[in-house]
Coordinates of C-alpha atoms in Angstrom, one line a residue:
X14 CA 45.2 -46.6 -4.2
X15 CA 46.6 -44.2 -6.9
X16 CA 45.5 -44.8 -10.4
X17 CA 48.7 -45.0 -12.5
X18 CA 48.6 -43.3 -16.0
X19 CA 49.8 -45.6 -18.9
X20 CA 52.5 -44.1 -21.0
X21 CA 54.0 -42.0 -18.3
X22 CA 57.0 -43.8 -17.0
X23 CA 59.6 -43.1 -14.4
X24 CA 63.4 -43.1 -15.0
X25 CA 63.3 -46.8 -13.8
X26 CA 60.6 -47.6 -16.3
X27 CA 57.8 -47.8 -13.8
X28 CA 54.6 -45.8 -14.7
X29 CA 54.1 -42.5 -12.7
X30 CA 51.4 -41.9 -10.5
X31 CA 49.3 -38.6 -11.2
X32 CA 50.2 -35.6 -8.8
X33 CA 48.5 -35.0 -5.8
X34 CA 46.9 -31.8 -7.3
X35 CA 45.4 -33.7 -10.2
X36 CA 44.2 -36.5 -8.1
X37 CA 42.3 -33.9 -5.7
X38 CA 40.8 -32.2 -8.9
X39 CA 39.4 -35.5 -10.2
X40 CA 38.0 -36.7 -6.9
X41 CA 36.7 -33.1 -5.6
X42 CA 32.9 -32.8 -5.7
X43 CA 31.6 -29.6 -7.3
X44 CA 30.0 -27.0 -5.0
X45 CA 26.7 -25.5 -5.4
X46 CA 26.5 -21.8 -6.7
X47 CA 22.7 -21.5 -6.9
X48 CA 21.5 -18.1 -6.4
X49 CA 20.3 -17.6 -2.8
X50 CA 17.0 -16.0 -1.6
X51 CA 17.0 -12.1 -1.3
X52 CA 17.5 -10.9 2.3
X53 CA 17.4 -7.3 1.6
X54 CA 14.1 -5.8 -0.2
X55 CA 15.7 -2.5 -1.5
X56 CA 15.4 -3.4 -5.0
X57 CA 12.9 -5.4 -7.4
X58 CA 13.5 -9.1 -8.1
X59 CA 15.9 -9.8 -11.0
X60 CA 14.8 -11.4 -14.3
X61 CA 15.8 -14.9 -15.0
X62 CA 17.2 -14.2 -18.3
X63 CA 19.7 -11.6 -16.6
X64 CA 20.8 -13.8 -13.6
X65 CA 20.1 -17.4 -14.7
X66 CA 21.6 -20.3 -12.4
X67 CA 24.8 -21.4 -13.7
X68 CA 25.6 -24.0 -11.1
X69 CA 27.3 -27.0 -12.4
X70 CA 26.9 -29.2 -9.3
X71 CA 24.5 -32.3 -9.7
X72 CA 21.0 -31.1 -8.9
X73 CA 19.7 -34.2 -7.1
X74 CA 16.0 -34.9 -7.1
X75 CA 14.4 -34.1 -3.6
X76 CA 11.2 -35.5 -2.0
X77 CA 8.8 -33.1 -0.2
X78 CA 9.6 -34.5 3.2
X79 CA 13.2 -33.8 2.5
X80 CA 12.7 -30.4 1.6
X81 CA 10.5 -29.7 4.5
X82 CA 13.3 -30.8 6.8
X83 CA 15.5 -28.0 5.4
X84 CA 17.5 -30.3 3.2
X85 CA 19.8 -29.9 1.2
X86 CA 21.8 -27.5 3.6
X87 CA 24.1 -26.4 0.6
X88 CA 21.6 -24.9 -1.7
X89 CA 18.0 -23.5 -1.3
X90 CA 15.1 -25.5 -2.8
X91 CA 13.9 -23.9 -6.0
X92 CA 10.3 -23.4 -6.0
X93 CA 8.3 -22.4 -9.1
X94 CA 4.8 -20.6 -9.4
X95 CA 3.5 -19.3 -12.6
X96 CA 0.3 -17.3 -13.6
X97 CA -0.9 -14.3 -15.7
X98 CA -1.0 -11.9 -12.7
X99 CA -3.3 -9.5 -14.3
X100 CA -4.5 -6.5 -12.2
X101 CA -1.9 -7.9 -9.4
X102 CA -3.9 -8.1 -6.0
X103 CA -3.6 -9.5 -2.6
X104 CA -4.8 -12.9 -3.7
X105 CA -1.7 -13.0 -6.0
X106 CA 0.5 -12.1 -3.3
X107 CA -0.9 -14.4 -0.7
X108 CA -0.5 -17.4 -3.2
X109 CA 3.2 -16.1 -3.8
X110 CA 3.8 -16.0 0.0
X111 CA 2.5 -19.5 0.4
X112 CA 4.8 -20.7 -2.3
X113 CA 8.0 -19.0 -0.8
X114 CA 7.1 -20.3 2.9
X115 CA 6.5 -23.8 1.8
X116 CA 10.0 -24.8 2.9
X117 CA 12.5 -23.6 5.4
X118 CA 15.0 -22.4 2.7
X119 CA 13.2 -21.5 -0.5
X120 CA 14.1 -19.6 -3.5
X121 CA 10.9 -18.7 -5.5
X122 CA 11.0 -18.4 -9.2
X123 CA 7.7 -16.8 -10.7
X124 CA 7.0 -17.2 -14.4
X125 CA 4.6 -14.7 -16.1
X126 CA 3.1 -15.6 -19.4
X127 CA 3.3 -13.1 -22.4
X128 CA 0.5 -11.4 -24.0
X129 CA 0.6 -13.6 -26.9
X130 CA 0.2 -16.8 -25.0
X131 CA -2.5 -15.3 -22.6
X132 CA -4.6 -13.8 -25.2
X133 CA -4.4 -17.3 -27.3
X134 CA -5.3 -19.5 -24.2
X135 CA -7.2 -17.4 -21.8
X136 CA -8.2 -14.0 -23.2
X137 CA -7.5 -10.3 -23.2
X138 CA -5.7 -8.8 -20.3
X139 CA -6.0 -5.3 -18.8
X140 CA -2.4 -5.1 -18.2
X141 CA 0.2 -5.5 -20.8
X142 CA 3.0 -8.2 -20.3
X143 CA 5.8 -5.6 -19.2
X144 CA 3.3 -4.1 -16.6
X145 CA 2.7 -7.7 -15.3
X146 CA 6.4 -8.4 -15.2
X147 CA 6.9 -5.2 -13.2
X148 CA 4.0 -5.9 -10.9
X149 CA 5.3 -9.3 -9.9
X150 CA 8.9 -8.1 -9.9
X151 CA 8.2 -5.7 -7.0
X152 CA 6.4 -8.4 -4.7
X153 CA 8.4 -9.0 -1.7
X154 CA 8.2 -12.7 -1.8
X155 CA 9.7 -13.0 -5.2
X156 CA 13.3 -14.0 -5.7
X157 CA 13.3 -14.3 -9.6
X158 CA 10.8 -13.6 -12.5
X159 CA 10.9 -15.5 -15.5
X160 CA 9.5 -13.6 -18.5
X161 CA 7.4 -15.4 -21.3
X162 CA 6.9 -18.3 -19.3
X163 CA 5.4 -21.3 -21.1
X164 CA 2.0 -22.3 -20.7
X165 CA 2.9 -26.0 -20.1
X166 CA 6.0 -26.9 -18.2
X167 CA 8.4 -29.2 -20.2
X168 CA 11.2 -31.3 -18.8
X169 CA 13.5 -28.9 -20.7
X170 CA 12.4 -25.9 -18.9
X171 CA 12.4 -27.5 -15.5
X172 CA 15.8 -28.6 -16.1
X173 CA 17.1 -25.3 -17.5
X174 CA 15.8 -23.5 -14.2
X175 CA 16.9 -26.5 -12.0
X176 CA 13.2 -26.3 -10.4
X177 CA 12.6 -28.7 -7.6
X178 CA 9.0 -28.1 -7.0
X179 CA 6.1 -26.3 -8.6
X180 CA 3.4 -24.5 -6.4
X181 CA -0.1 -23.8 -7.5
X182 CA -3.8 -24.2 -6.0
X183 CA -4.9 -27.8 -6.3
X184 CA -7.9 -27.2 -8.7
X185 CA -7.5 -28.6 -12.0
X186 CA -6.4 -26.2 -14.5
X187 CA -7.9 -27.1 -17.8
X188 CA -6.4 -25.4 -20.9
X189 CA -4.5 -25.9 -24.1
X190 CA -6.5 -29.1 -24.8
X191 CA -5.8 -30.6 -21.4
X192 CA -7.8 -31.5 -18.5
X193 CA -5.2 -30.5 -16.0
X194 CA -1.7 -28.7 -17.3
X195 CA 0.1 -29.6 -14.1
X196 CA -1.1 -33.6 -14.4
X197 CA 2.5 -34.5 -15.4
X198 CA 3.9 -32.3 -12.6
X199 CA 1.7 -34.1 -10.0
X200 CA 2.5 -37.5 -11.3
X201 CA 6.4 -36.8 -10.9
X202 CA 5.8 -35.8 -7.3
X203 CA 7.0 -32.2 -8.0
X204 CA 3.6 -30.5 -7.3
X205 CA 2.9 -28.6 -4.0
X206 CA -0.6 -27.0 -3.5
X207 CA -1.5 -23.6 -2.3
X208 CA -4.8 -22.0 -1.1
X209 CA -6.8 -19.5 -3.2
X210 CA -7.7 -16.4 -1.4
X211 CA -11.7 -16.3 -1.3
X212 CA -13.5 -13.1 -2.5
X213 CA -10.7 -11.7 -4.5
X214 CA -9.7 -12.3 -8.2
X215 CA -8.9 -10.6 -11.4
X216 CA -12.3 -11.7 -12.6
X217 CA -14.1 -10.4 -9.6
X218 CA -12.3 -6.9 -9.9
X219 CA -13.3 -6.6 -13.8
X220 CA -16.8 -7.6 -12.9
X221 CA -17.1 -4.7 -10.4
X222 CA -15.8 -2.4 -12.9
X223 CA -18.2 -3.5 -15.7
X224 CA -21.0 -3.5 -13.0
X225 CA -20.4 0.2 -12.1
X226 CA -19.1 1.3 -15.5
X227 CA -21.2 4.4 -15.6
X228 CA -20.0 5.7 -12.2
X229 CA -16.4 5.0 -13.3
X230 CA -16.9 6.7 -16.7
X231 CA -18.5 9.8 -15.4
X232 CA -15.7 10.1 -12.7
X233 CA -12.8 9.8 -15.2
X234 CA -14.7 12.4 -17.4
X235 CA -14.7 14.5 -14.6
X236 CA -11.1 14.0 -13.9
X237 CA -10.2 15.2 -17.5
X238 CA -10.1 12.1 -19.6
X239 CA -11.6 12.4 -23.0
X240 CA -14.6 10.5 -24.4
X241 CA -12.3 9.0 -26.9
X242 CA -9.9 7.7 -24.3
X243 CA -12.8 6.1 -22.2
X244 CA -14.4 4.8 -25.6
X245 CA -17.6 6.7 -24.7
X246 CA -19.9 7.6 -27.4
X247 CA -21.0 11.3 -28.0
X248 CA -24.5 10.9 -26.5
X249 CA -23.4 9.1 -23.4
X250 CA -20.7 11.8 -22.8
X251 CA -23.4 14.5 -22.9
X252 CA -25.5 12.3 -20.6
X253 CA -22.6 11.8 -18.1
X254 CA -21.7 15.4 -18.1
X255 CA -25.3 16.4 -17.5
X256 CA -25.5 14.0 -14.6
X257 CA -22.2 15.3 -13.2
X258 CA -23.8 18.8 -13.3
X259 CA -26.9 17.6 -11.6
X260 CA -24.7 16.0 -8.9
X261 CA -22.9 19.2 -8.4
X262 CA -26.2 21.1 -7.8
X263 CA -27.4 18.5 -5.4
X264 CA -24.1 19.0 -3.5
X265 CA -24.5 22.6 -3.5
X266 CA -28.1 22.3 -2.2
X267 CA -27.0 19.9 0.4
X268 CA -24.4 22.2 1.6
X269 CA -27.0 25.1 1.8
X270 CA -29.3 22.9 3.9
X271 CA -26.5 22.0 6.4
X272 CA -25.3 25.5 6.8
X273 CA -29.1 26.5 7.2
X274 CA -29.4 23.9 9.9
X275 CA -26.3 25.0 11.6
X276 CA -27.5 28.6 11.7
X277 CA -31.0 27.6 12.9
X278 CA -29.4 25.6 15.7
X279 CA -27.0 28.5 16.7
X280 CA -30.2 30.9 16.7
X281 CA -32.1 28.2 18.9
X282 CA -29.0 28.3 21.3
X283 CA -29.1 31.8 21.7
X284 CA -32.8 32.1 22.0
X285 CA -32.7 29.6 24.8
X286 CA -29.9 31.7 26.6
X287 CA -31.8 34.9 26.3
X288 CA -35.0 33.4 27.7
X289 CA -33.1 31.7 30.4
X290 CA -31.5 35.2 31.2
X291 CA -34.8 36.9 31.1
X292 CA -36.4 34.5 33.4
X293 CA -33.8 34.7 35.9
X294 CA -33.9 38.7 35.7
X295 CA -37.7 38.7 35.8
X296 CA -37.8 36.4 39.0
X297 CA -35.1 39.0 40.5
X298 CA -37.3 41.9 39.7
X299 CA -40.4 40.2 40.9
X300 CA -38.7 39.3 44.2
X301 CA -37.5 42.8 44.9
X302 CA -40.9 44.3 44.1
X303 CA -42.8 42.1 46.6
X304 CA -40.2 43.1 49.1
X305 CA -41.9 46.6 49.0
X306 CA -45.1 45.3 50.6
X307 CA -45.8 44.0 53.9
X308 CA -47.7 40.6 54.9
X309 CA -51.0 42.7 54.6
X310 CA -50.2 44.2 51.2
X311 CA -49.4 47.6 52.6
X312 CA -46.5 49.5 50.9
X313 CA -43.6 49.6 53.5
X314 CA -41.4 52.8 53.8
X315 CA -38.7 53.1 50.9
X316 CA -35.4 54.6 51.9
X317 CA -33.5 56.5 49.4
X318 CA -29.8 57.0 49.8
X319 CA -28.7 60.5 48.9
X320 CA -26.4 60.7 45.9
X321 CA -23.5 63.3 46.2
X322 CA -24.7 66.6 45.0
X323 CA -23.3 69.9 43.9
X324 CA -23.9 73.0 45.9
X325 CA -26.3 74.2 43.1
X326 CA -28.8 71.2 43.8
X327 CA -28.2 70.6 47.3
X328 CA -30.9 73.0 48.5
X329 CA -33.4 71.8 46.1
X330 CA -32.9 68.3 47.1
X331 CA -32.9 69.0 50.8
X332 CA -36.3 71.0 50.4
X333 CA -37.9 68.0 48.7
X334 CA -36.4 65.3 51.2
X335 CA -35.7 67.1 54.3
X336 CA -34.5 63.8 56.1
X337 CA -33.4 61.8 52.9
X338 CA -36.5 59.5 53.2
X339 CA -40.1 59.3 52.6
X340 CA -42.2 57.9 55.4
X341 CA -45.8 57.1 54.8
X342 CA -48.3 55.8 57.5
X343 CA -50.3 52.7 56.8
X344 CA -53.5 54.7 57.1
X345 CA -52.5 56.7 54.0
X346 CA -52.4 53.8 51.8
X347 CA -54.7 51.5 53.4
X348 CA -57.0 49.8 50.9

């Protein structure tokens, strides 16, 4: 039944009903205008302060079961994950991949804490905040990056970014005087756990660098970094440079040894070939020589094929060998 507006009367003194257009505007529900997940990965994820969610539609609270069924259909489920992301590695990427794939239609916001907060609550970082923002921004699973993210999530922050769920590993994160900074998120039913990747972490990477510090310092000195840039003392610099020279000499000696071995191998191969050929020729020579003798050891007749001769030497050759052959009786060479 139309609502009559008091004070607005018709010509007959009857209050007028509002127009159809006004009535539709009052009853129409607001549509969601939440940003959608990125479909093309040709650019880094935007920053939240550059593309904040201005949706004015009611953001109804969801249960995890509802979100896993793909509801609501008119907007994505907004999932938030935060961290330091220093020395961004595969463990970070896997955690964000899990957060992104928790629900069928997810929009992943990733909060990155600033240098000031991190240094106060956790410790010094290798990468500065802008480098860490940039690293997360180029992860394929991230839809939006929140710079200068808070250390503890407040209701105001959750409402501002219209966050449905918070994703993080389930290990209690004690910090800032709390046994678990995500305790209130878990109690509100907004926490969704992810799994840590074993064997890789920022601390593990830093431990490897510290353990093999001498190797990395020597390598970077050799690449052109100065001792000042590497924070290496004068004595250690000379020691590292001397060790580099020793390594170069070892490498040269190793190369000479390999080349010598290669040369010796080639000589041995050629020697084997020569010996094999000599043995074949020697057997052939001995066989031909033995054919000159009969079974009793007597030398058989040897026939010489006359070679073409010039008139000048024909006479001499004929006088020496009248019939072109030499024949000896067995009695002349009998033993």
